[in-house]
Amino acid sequence: MSDTYITSLPVILAALSGILILVLDLFIKKSEKIVFFFSVLFSIIIPLPAFLFYGLKTKAFSNQLLTDNLSYIFLILISIISLSVILISFSYNKRREIRYNEFYALLFLANAGLISIVSSYNLLVLFLSFEIFSFSSYILTGIVKDRLSSEASFKYIYTGIISSSVGLLGIAFIYGTSGSLYIDKIILNGNYNLGLIAGFILFLINIFFKFSIVPFHIWTPDVYEGAPTPVSSYFSVAPKLAIIIFVIRLININFINLMNFQTLIWILSAATILWGNLAALKQKNLKRIMAYSAIAHSGYISMGFLIPFDLAYKYLIFYSISYIFLNLSAFTFISYLTNGVKDDAELENISGLSQKKPFESFVFTLALISLAGFPPTVGFFAKFYLFIALIKQGFLYITLIAILGTVISVFYYFRIIMYLYFKEGEKEFGFDIWGRIVLFFNMIIILFLSFYPEIIFKFLRG
Amino acid sequence: MLFYVLGLPFLFAFLILIIPNKSKRIIIPISGFLSLGHFILTLILYLKYDITGANFQFVINKSWISPGINFHIGVDGVSLLLILLTAFLFPISFFASVKSITKREKGFAFFMFLLEGGVIGVFVSLNVLLFYLFWEIMLIPMYFIIGVWGSKNRIYASFKFVLYTMVGSLLMLIAIIFYFKATGGTSFELTDWLAKGPLSNPAQKWLFLAFALAFMIKVPVFPFHTWLPDAHTEAPTAGSVILAGVLLKMGVYGFIRFGIPLFPDAFMKYRESLIILSVIGVIYGGMMALIQKDIKRLVAYSSVSHMGMIMLGLLALNIEGFKGSVYQMLNHGLSTGALFLLVGIIYERTHTRQISDYGGVAKLMPVYSAVFMLIMFSSAGLPGLNGFIGEFLILWGTFEANKLIAVFAASGIIIGAAYLLWLYRRVFNGPVKEGLKEKVFDLNIREILYIVPIIILVIWMGVYPSTFTKMIKIPHSIQKHLIIKGGVEK
């Protein structure tokens, strides 16, 4: 197969899956189970190129798209994410009366956008990929017909479009001053005038917005709360992972150091860690708590943008992988907290749930303890490696701020555990087999990585 | 062998989960027998330990995680004694909980075993990061033990406990990473760090402060003690026993194993301040114990006072002080642990801990009162019982180091006698309180069976201390850096 096909295969597969699922509904009546089956099947097929071509580096369409090991790692992870979202949404969609084919089709289209972000090498392609993802995600947010969901979708569209246009303006600046849309060429050119720097700042604002960095995070809690919980789960991990991979590419060409953006990143990540953790303290809804927790974790991850490539490659991917499984477990638990057609994720509702659902509560607790960074869970090692890399680079103060954030985070993570275990309550929520399977596999992976974190580095070394 | 001593509690924790829910009545007795088996294994380890042998024995060193985190464990005399104490107190705590833990027995046993594994892990780790991992592991089980099975104010107490400990240990984590970077960024091995020699100032000073804060919170040294009365009071009996018996020792052990050897200059610089804080702790803890209305809180504050004494012995930096300090750790584990057990026994009957609700208990429970008196005297340091040996050695060491401080410390012992005797008078003597007679009855067989081993040890350690003192040697890592004045083994 030629390079062109290999490079574009993942995107094509994802987009094709979305379209096929959308079409399926036209021909089959009562298609829910069939749509579910095909979605699961497709999300197993999509990562296959990663196993076939791992280690290969290919480019296509006059270098506008490329795939390398990073893209393949992303492909595997995004498939795991979308698979678990599909599994947990099977009963969730039924409870909240969401149309299956639309939901899964949009999910695959969003996946296609994200895969394309990771593969794009050209600013314009990057922008378009972002838009593909964003438009799918706007609809996914508002796919439930209730006030909260529509409101969230509306907010998301408005803020999203504003940030996209700012980003587009930035790209225009960059093109206007450097005459190129390829980041590495612009950087290697070495001509850093004010227009270029302004362009990159505007461009980064768009990225920061999608990554929920303070002060561009305002949409996050509302969208996470209003969106269907499986979708919130998807939002909290998938786009972040894509952006992390994109930024690792930027770090590879020494972008942040050359443009002197260290201070900017430093300040923003400190603000994100502190604000995310502090704001989470006051929340009473689990989805909102997890939203602020996701913001705080964006802050921890963005600290990692300061470290050089060889460390960032290992440790940021380690952090993302641990974060993905932890967040997926937490959101899987939360997505079963529904009452009739409504979400019911208030903190009080889980009082004493550990007595009725010991296994599910155990996995949720494991995820929370790990998100708080307690040893010997994988969340601890993720933070530990990040701190090692930062202190090696001499970033002591930001590490201390991260420590402060971690201490604050103990408050709200442990408050959830307190409700779960220490209080008494009557409410009960049912878990179906798919949710248990997702939780079980997450638990296995979390425990395995907790005692053998080395395996990820072995895998990354190839 | 040591691997099994460390690993068995973790294995038991998961074995317990397999027991079906139908037979949950037997979970705690079964756990008691399992941990009794573990104690016997530890005894075998103790018998195999060679007193004249090398510094660390039963060493296992396997590489685990990069960079430089090895699974490196081993024991010397000090850590072996503390492991023995741990393994001794756990079966007793289990048997003491048979009646008092009436909900979620499985979870209780699970967390107790995790706790035991974590504590033993702290005492055997020779890799700094491994030590840190175990140091943190025991936090979560303790949080649950206080939070789920504790008394009324448990949620507040468990939160406070986690938060205090977390602040200290996270700063310690940063200090560990910083030290790691300063020594070349390849190894977390304690021996490698010691071989490189102490760091230069001011790094050494700051890192020492971070380590010391974590240890001081755990001990607890005044003014970081405020979590302790809450945690002790609200925890279930078994939790209080373990907390007082072994968890507090981890702080002192941290100073012995890491604090002093890694930062000798900084330690000498701050030694005076630490001595003053410890002496304040001795007197303040005693004073606070005098005015408590809650029996458990009184015992908790007496812990603050005793732990101050133990710190003083260590800070005296001579052989008597060191031996006394380690010996007193064992004594405190036994006598304070036993006091909590006894308070728990009477609480199970009356469901009150207020001193004013009691009176004339000696007439109703003669055996109980006799046992209480013996343990009380052990705690107050009556000659012939274990407490005397420890306190005597500590005072001797302190006297050699600083006479004035020794005078203050000795006055702390007097206060100790005062609050204990006063407590005894109010609870056990005088007229029988109304309504008490219907509720209380004397010790039953189960209670006698788990108290008797403690009594035997209390007397043994008071009459024939050299069984244990011969195990206590100042580690080479401390001896190398510090001038140890006086004493026999210079």
mmCIF file with all atom_site columns, N, CA and C in Angstrom, chain A residues 245-293:
data_model
loop_
_atom_site.group_PDB
_atom_site.id
_atom_site.type_symbol
_atom_site.label_atom_id
_atom_site.label_alt_id
_atom_site.label_comp_id
_atom_site.label_asym_id
_atom_site.label_entity_id
_atom_site.label_seq_id
_atom_site.pdbx_PDB_ins_code
_atom_site.Cartn_x
_atom_site.Cartn_y
_atom_site.Cartn_z
_atom_site.occupancy
_atom_site.B_iso_or_equiv
_atom_site.pdbx_formal_charge
_atom_site.auth_seq_id
_atom_site.auth_comp_id
_atom_site.auth_asym_id
_atom_site.auth_atom_id
_atom_site.pdbx_PDB_model_num
ATOM 1   N N  . ILE A 1 245 ? -0.956  14.899 22.386 1.00 0.00 ? 245 ILE A N  1
ATOM 2   C CA . ILE A 1 245 ? -0.097  14.349 21.335 1.00 0.00 ? 245 ILE A CA 1
ATOM 3   C C  . ILE A 1 245 ? 0.383   15.471 20.412 1.00 0.00 ? 245 ILE A C  1
ATOM 4   N N  . PHE A 1 246 ? -0.536  16.382 20.081 1.00 0.00 ? 246 PHE A N  1
ATOM 5   C CA . PHE A 1 246 ? -0.158  17.506 19.220 1.00 0.00 ? 246 PHE A CA 1
ATOM 6   C C  . PHE A 1 246 ? 0.940   18.328 19.887 1.00 0.00 ? 246 PHE A C  1
ATOM 7   N N  . VAL A 1 247 ? 0.790   18.595 21.205 1.00 0.00 ? 247 VAL A N  1
ATOM 8   C CA . VAL A 1 247 ? 1.788   19.416 21.888 1.00 0.00 ? 247 VAL A CA 1
ATOM 9   C C  . VAL A 1 247 ? 3.121   18.685 21.997 1.00 0.00 ? 247 VAL A C  1
ATOM 10  N N  . ILE A 1 248 ? 3.060   17.358 22.169 1.00 0.00 ? 248 ILE A N  1
ATOM 11  C CA . ILE A 1 248 ? 4.325   16.614 22.195 1.00 0.00 ? 248 ILE A CA 1
ATOM 12  C C  . ILE A 1 248 ? 5.054   16.811 20.883 1.00 0.00 ? 248 ILE A C  1
ATOM 13  N N  . ARG A 1 249 ? 4.295   16.875 19.766 1.00 0.00 ? 249 ARG A N  1
ATOM 14  C CA . ARG A 1 249 ? 4.924   17.166 18.470 1.00 0.00 ? 249 ARG A CA 1
ATOM 15  C C  . ARG A 1 249 ? 5.577   18.543 18.498 1.00 0.00 ? 249 ARG A C  1
ATOM 16  N N  . LEU A 1 250 ? 4.867   19.515 19.116 1.00 0.00 ? 250 LEU A N  1
ATOM 17  C CA . LEU A 1 250 ? 5.439   20.865 19.194 1.00 0.00 ? 250 LEU A CA 1
ATOM 18  C C  . LEU A 1 250 ? 6.714   20.856 20.034 1.00 0.00 ? 250 LEU A C  1
ATOM 19  N N  . ILE A 1 251 ? 6.679   20.094 21.140 1.00 0.00 ? 251 ILE A N  1
ATOM 20  C CA . ILE A 1 251 ? 7.861   20.043 22.003 1.00 0.00 ? 251 ILE A CA 1
ATOM 21  C C  . ILE A 1 251 ? 9.030   19.442 21.237 1.00 0.00 ? 251 ILE A C  1
ATOM 22  N N  . ASN A 1 252 ? 8.723   18.503 20.360 1.00 0.00 ? 252 ASN A N  1
ATOM 23  C CA . ASN A 1 252 ? 9.769   17.847 19.580 1.00 0.00 ? 252 ASN A CA 1
ATOM 24  C C  . ASN A 1 252 ? 10.559  18.840 18.735 1.00 0.00 ? 252 ASN A C  1
ATOM 25  N N  . ILE A 1 253 ? 9.875   19.873 18.231 1.00 0.00 ? 253 ILE A N  1
ATOM 26  C CA . ILE A 1 253 ? 10.620  20.871 17.458 1.00 0.00 ? 253 ILE A CA 1
ATOM 27  C C  . ILE A 1 253 ? 11.003  22.042 18.346 1.00 0.00 ? 253 ILE A C  1
ATOM 28  N N  . ASN A 1 254 ? 10.958  21.825 19.674 1.00 0.00 ? 254 ASN A N  1
ATOM 29  C CA . ASN A 1 254 ? 11.425  22.830 20.634 1.00 0.00 ? 254 ASN A CA 1
ATOM 30  C C  . ASN A 1 254 ? 10.637  24.122 20.543 1.00 0.00 ? 254 ASN A C  1
ATOM 31  N N  . PHE A 1 255 ? 9.361   24.003 20.202 1.00 0.00 ? 255 PHE A N  1
ATOM 32  C CA . PHE A 1 255 ? 8.517   25.173 19.941 1.00 0.00 ? 255 PHE A CA 1
ATOM 33  C C  . PHE A 1 255 ? 8.454   26.098 21.147 1.00 0.00 ? 255 PHE A C  1
ATOM 34  N N  . ILE A 1 256 ? 8.204   25.502 22.342 1.00 0.00 ? 256 ILE A N  1
ATOM 35  C CA . ILE A 1 256 ? 7.925   26.334 23.515 1.00 0.00 ? 256 ILE A CA 1
ATOM 36  C C  . ILE A 1 256 ? 9.158   27.118 23.947 1.00 0.00 ? 256 ILE A C  1
ATOM 37  N N  . ASN A 1 257 ? 10.313  26.480 23.877 1.00 0.00 ? 257 ASN A N  1
ATOM 38  C CA . ASN A 1 257 ? 11.528  27.198 24.251 1.00 0.00 ? 257 ASN A CA 1
ATOM 39  C C  . ASN A 1 257 ? 11.882  28.271 23.240 1.00 0.00 ? 257 ASN A C  1
ATOM 40  N N  . LEU A 1 258 ? 11.764  27.947 21.949 1.00 0.00 ? 258 LEU A N  1
ATOM 41  C CA . LEU A 1 258 ? 12.156  28.910 20.929 1.00 0.00 ? 258 LEU A CA 1
ATOM 42  C C  . LEU A 1 258 ? 11.266  30.135 20.971 1.00 0.00 ? 258 LEU A C  1
ATOM 43  N N  . MET A 1 259 ? 9.969   29.935 21.232 1.00 0.00 ? 259 MET A N  1
ATOM 44  C CA . MET A 1 259 ? 9.071   31.083 21.232 1.00 0.00 ? 259 MET A CA 1
ATOM 45  C C  . MET A 1 259 ? 9.052   31.785 22.594 1.00 0.00 ? 259 MET A C  1
ATOM 46  N N  . ASN A 1 260 ? 9.826   31.257 23.569 1.00 0.00 ? 260 ASN A N  1
ATOM 47  C CA . ASN A 1 260 ? 9.834   31.835 24.921 1.00 0.00 ? 260 ASN A CA 1
ATOM 48  C C  . ASN A 1 260 ? 8.456   31.810 25.576 1.00 0.00 ? 260 ASN A C  1
ATOM 49  N N  . PHE A 1 261 ? 7.786   30.694 25.438 1.00 0.00 ? 261 PHE A N  1
ATOM 50  C CA . PHE A 1 261 ? 6.449   30.591 26.025 1.00 0.00 ? 261 PHE A CA 1
ATOM 51  C C  . PHE A 1 261 ? 6.474   29.927 27.401 1.00 0.00 ? 261 PHE A C  1
ATOM 52  N N  . GLN A 1 262 ? 7.676   29.659 27.965 1.00 0.00 ? 262 GLN A N  1
ATOM 53  C CA . GLN A 1 262 ? 7.713   28.931 29.241 1.00 0.00 ? 262 GLN A CA 1
ATOM 54  C C  . GLN A 1 262 ? 6.920   29.663 30.318 1.00 0.00 ? 262 GLN A C  1
ATOM 55  N N  . THR A 1 263 ? 7.166   30.979 30.427 1.00 0.00 ? 263 THR A N  1
ATOM 56  C CA . THR A 1 263 ? 6.505   31.731 31.495 1.00 0.00 ? 263 THR A CA 1
ATOM 57  C C  . THR A 1 263 ? 4.995   31.676 31.331 1.00 0.00 ? 263 THR A C  1
ATOM 58  N N  . LEU A 1 264 ? 4.559   31.834 30.060 1.00 0.00 ? 264 LEU A N  1
ATOM 59  C CA . LEU A 1 264 ? 3.120   31.784 29.796 1.00 0.00 ? 264 LEU A CA 1
ATOM 60  C C  . LEU A 1 264 ? 2.537   30.461 30.275 1.00 0.00 ? 264 LEU A C  1
ATOM 61  N N  . ILE A 1 265 ? 3.172   29.355 29.870 1.00 0.00 ? 265 ILE A N  1
ATOM 62  C CA . ILE A 1 265 ? 2.672   28.024 30.244 1.00 0.00 ? 265 ILE A CA 1
ATOM 63  C C  . ILE A 1 265 ? 2.725   27.851 31.751 1.00 0.00 ? 265 ILE A C  1
ATOM 64  N N  . TRP A 1 266 ? 3.815   28.272 32.324 1.00 0.00 ? 266 TRP A N  1
ATOM 65  C CA . TRP A 1 266 ? 4.038   28.197 33.779 1.00 0.00 ? 266 TRP A CA 1
ATOM 66  C C  . TRP A 1 266 ? 2.871   28.838 34.518 1.00 0.00 ? 266 TRP A C  1
ATOM 67  N N  . ILE A 1 267 ? 2.591   30.105 34.145 1.00 0.00 ? 267 ILE A N  1
ATOM 68  C CA . ILE A 1 267 ? 1.549   30.843 34.871 1.00 0.00 ? 267 ILE A CA 1
ATOM 69  C C  . ILE A 1 267 ? 0.186   30.202 34.647 1.00 0.00 ? 267 ILE A C  1
ATOM 70  N N  . LEU A 1 268 ? -0.089  29.861 33.373 1.00 0.00 ? 268 LEU A N  1
ATOM 71  C CA . LEU A 1 268 ? -1.408  29.308 33.087 1.00 0.00 ? 268 LEU A CA 1
ATOM 72  C C  . LEU A 1 268 ? -1.613  27.972 33.795 1.00 0.00 ? 268 LEU A C  1
ATOM 73  N N  . SER A 1 269 ? -0.569  27.133 33.820 1.00 0.00 ? 269 SER A N  1
ATOM 74  C CA . SER A 1 269 ? -0.812  25.834 34.453 1.00 0.00 ? 269 SER A CA 1
ATOM 75  C C  . SER A 1 269 ? -0.936  26.001 35.961 1.00 0.00 ? 269 SER A C  1
ATOM 76  N N  . ALA A 1 270 ? -0.171  26.918 36.554 1.00 0.00 ? 270 ALA A N  1
ATOM 77  C CA . ALA A 1 270 ? -0.336  27.156 37.995 1.00 0.00 ? 270 ALA A CA 1
ATOM 78  C C  . ALA A 1 270 ? -1.759  27.622 38.284 1.00 0.00 ? 270 ALA A C  1
ATOM 79  N N  . ALA A 1 271 ? -2.243  28.586 37.466 1.00 0.00 ? 271 ALA A N  1
ATOM 80  C CA . ALA A 1 271 ? -3.599  29.087 37.681 1.00 0.00 ? 271 ALA A CA 1
ATOM 81  C C  . ALA A 1 271 ? -4.617  27.971 37.509 1.00 0.00 ? 271 ALA A C  1
ATOM 82  N N  . THR A 1 272 ? -4.390  27.107 36.509 1.00 0.00 ? 272 THR A N  1
ATOM 83  C CA . THR A 1 272 ? -5.351  26.040 36.244 1.00 0.00 ? 272 THR A CA 1
ATOM 84  C C  . THR A 1 272 ? -5.412  25.053 37.395 1.00 0.00 ? 272 THR A C  1
ATOM 85  N N  . ILE A 1 273 ? -4.226  24.680 37.896 1.00 0.00 ? 273 ILE A N  1
ATOM 86  C CA . ILE A 1 273 ? -4.192  23.720 39.003 1.00 0.00 ? 273 ILE A CA 1
ATOM 87  C C  . ILE A 1 273 ? -4.932  24.302 40.197 1.00 0.00 ? 273 ILE A C  1
ATOM 88  N N  . LEU A 1 274 ? -4.591  25.543 40.548 1.00 0.00 ? 274 LEU A N  1
ATOM 89  C CA . LEU A 1 274 ? -5.177  26.118 41.756 1.00 0.00 ? 274 LEU A CA 1
ATOM 90  C C  . LEU A 1 274 ? -6.672  26.338 41.581 1.00 0.00 ? 274 LEU A C  1
ATOM 91  N N  . TRP A 1 275 ? -7.050  26.934 40.445 1.00 0.00 ? 275 TRP A N  1
ATOM 92  C CA . TRP A 1 275 ? -8.456  27.259 40.263 1.00 0.00 ? 275 TRP A CA 1
ATOM 93  C C  . TRP A 1 275 ? -9.312  25.999 40.153 1.00 0.00 ? 275 TRP A C  1
ATOM 94  N N  . GLY A 1 276 ? -8.832  25.042 39.372 1.00 0.00 ? 276 GLY A N  1
ATOM 95  C CA . GLY A 1 276 ? -9.590  23.801 39.207 1.00 0.00 ? 276 GLY A CA 1
ATOM 96  C C  . GLY A 1 276 ? -9.843  23.129 40.538 1.00 0.00 ? 276 GLY A C  1
ATOM 97  N N  . ASN A 1 277 ? -8.783  23.026 41.343 1.00 0.00 ? 277 ASN A N  1
ATOM 98  C CA . ASN A 1 277 ? -8.939  22.327 42.618 1.00 0.00 ? 277 ASN A CA 1
ATOM 99  C C  . ASN A 1 277 ? -9.789  23.119 43.592 1.00 0.00 ? 277 ASN A C  1
ATOM 100 N N  . LEU A 1 278 ? -9.576  24.449 43.625 1.00 0.00 ? 278 LEU A N  1
ATOM 101 C CA . LEU A 1 278 ? -10.332 25.250 44.594 1.00 0.00 ? 278 LEU A CA 1
ATOM 102 C C  . LEU A 1 278 ? -11.810 25.269 44.242 1.00 0.00 ? 278 LEU A C  1
ATOM 103 N N  . ALA A 1 279 ? -12.107 25.428 42.942 1.00 0.00 ? 279 ALA A N  1
ATOM 104 C CA . ALA A 1 279 ? -13.508 25.522 42.553 1.00 0.00 ? 279 ALA A CA 1
ATOM 105 C C  . ALA A 1 279 ? -14.231 24.205 42.767 1.00 0.00 ? 279 ALA A C  1
ATOM 106 N N  . ALA A 1 280 ? -13.500 23.094 42.692 1.00 0.00 ? 280 ALA A N  1
ATOM 107 C CA . ALA A 1 280 ? -14.145 21.792 42.885 1.00 0.00 ? 280 ALA A CA 1
ATOM 108 C C  . ALA A 1 280 ? -14.648 21.630 44.311 1.00 0.00 ? 280 ALA A C  1
ATOM 109 N N  . LEU A 1 281 ? -14.031 22.359 45.240 1.00 0.00 ? 281 LEU A N  1
ATOM 110 C CA . LEU A 1 281 ? -14.401 22.180 46.645 1.00 0.00 ? 281 LEU A CA 1
ATOM 111 C C  . LEU A 1 281 ? -15.866 22.485 46.895 1.00 0.00 ? 281 LEU A C  1
ATOM 112 N N  . LYS A 1 282 ? -16.382 23.484 46.161 1.00 0.00 ? 282 LYS A N  1
ATOM 113 C CA . LYS A 1 282 ? -17.733 23.952 46.475 1.00 0.00 ? 282 LYS A CA 1
ATOM 114 C C  . LYS A 1 282 ? -18.822 23.171 45.755 1.00 0.00 ? 282 LYS A C  1
ATOM 115 N N  . GLN A 1 283 ? -18.445 22.271 44.844 1.00 0.00 ? 283 GLN A N  1
ATOM 116 C CA . GLN A 1 283 ? -19.448 21.635 44.004 1.00 0.00 ? 283 GLN A CA 1
ATOM 117 C C  . GLN A 1 283 ? -20.201 20.546 44.756 1.00 0.00 ? 283 GLN A C  1
ATOM 118 N N  . LYS A 1 284 ? -21.478 20.370 44.350 1.00 0.00 ? 284 LYS A N  1
ATOM 119 C CA . LYS A 1 284 ? -22.276 19.334 45.002 1.00 0.00 ? 284 LYS A CA 1
ATOM 120 C C  . LYS A 1 284 ? -22.710 18.260 44.017 1.00 0.00 ? 284 LYS A C  1
ATOM 121 N N  . ASN A 1 285 ? -22.421 18.514 42.740 1.00 0.00 ? 285 ASN A N  1
ATOM 122 C CA . ASN A 1 285 ? -22.816 17.556 41.720 1.00 0.00 ? 285 ASN A CA 1
ATOM 123 C C  . ASN A 1 285 ? -21.581 16.799 41.259 1.00 0.00 ? 285 ASN A C  1
ATOM 124 N N  . LEU A 1 286 ? -21.706 15.482 41.187 1.00 0.00 ? 286 LEU A N  1
ATOM 125 C CA . LEU A 1 286 ? -20.525 14.684 40.848 1.00 0.00 ? 286 LEU A CA 1
ATOM 126 C C  . LEU A 1 286 ? -19.951 15.045 39.489 1.00 0.00 ? 286 LEU A C  1
ATOM 127 N N  . LYS A 1 287 ? -20.851 15.332 38.531 1.00 0.00 ? 287 LYS A N  1
ATOM 128 C CA . LYS A 1 287 ? -20.356 15.649 37.195 1.00 0.00 ? 287 LYS A CA 1
ATOM 129 C C  . LYS A 1 287 ? -19.568 16.953 37.209 1.00 0.00 ? 287 LYS A C  1
ATOM 130 N N  . ARG A 1 288 ? -20.037 17.896 38.014 1.00 0.00 ? 288 ARG A N  1
ATOM 131 C CA . ARG A 1 288 ? -19.305 19.172 38.105 1.00 0.00 ? 288 ARG A CA 1
ATOM 132 C C  . ARG A 1 288 ? -17.981 18.976 38.845 1.00 0.00 ? 288 ARG A C  1
ATOM 133 N N  . ILE A 1 289 ? -18.008 18.161 39.896 1.00 0.00 ? 289 ILE A N  1
ATOM 134 C CA . ILE A 1 289 ? -16.747 17.905 40.601 1.00 0.00 ? 289 ILE A CA 1
ATOM 135 C C  . ILE A 1 289 ? -15.736 17.308 39.634 1.00 0.00 ? 289 ILE A C  1
ATOM 136 N N  . MET A 1 290 ? -16.209 16.324 38.851 1.00 0.00 ? 290 MET A N  1
ATOM 137 C CA . MET A 1 290 ? -15.286 15.683 37.920 1.00 0.00 ? 290 MET A CA 1
ATOM 138 C C  . MET A 1 290 ? -14.834 16.668 36.844 1.00 0.00 ? 290 MET A C  1
ATOM 139 N N  . ALA A 1 291 ? -15.716 17.624 36.486 1.00 0.00 ? 291 ALA A N  1
ATOM 140 C CA . ALA A 1 291 ? -15.317 18.632 35.501 1.00 0.00 ? 291 ALA A CA 1
ATOM 141 C C  . ALA A 1 291 ? -14.176 19.473 36.043 1.00 0.00 ? 291 ALA A C  1
ATOM 142 N N  . TYR A 1 292 ? -14.310 19.926 37.290 1.00 0.00 ? 292 TYR A N  1
ATOM 143 C CA . TYR A 1 292 ? -13.224 20.728 37.858 1.00 0.00 ? 292 TYR A CA 1
ATOM 144 C C  . TYR A 1 292 ? -11.984 19.880 38.075 1.00 0.00 ? 292 TYR A C  1
ATOM 145 N N  . SER A 1 293 ? -12.205 18.637 38.437 1.00 0.00 ? 293 SER A N  1
ATOM 146 C CA . SER A 1 293 ? -11.046 17.750 38.565 1.00 0.00 ? 293 SER A CA 1
ATOM 147 C C  . SER A 1 293 ? -10.343 17.620 37.216 1.00 0.00 ? 293 SER A C  1
#
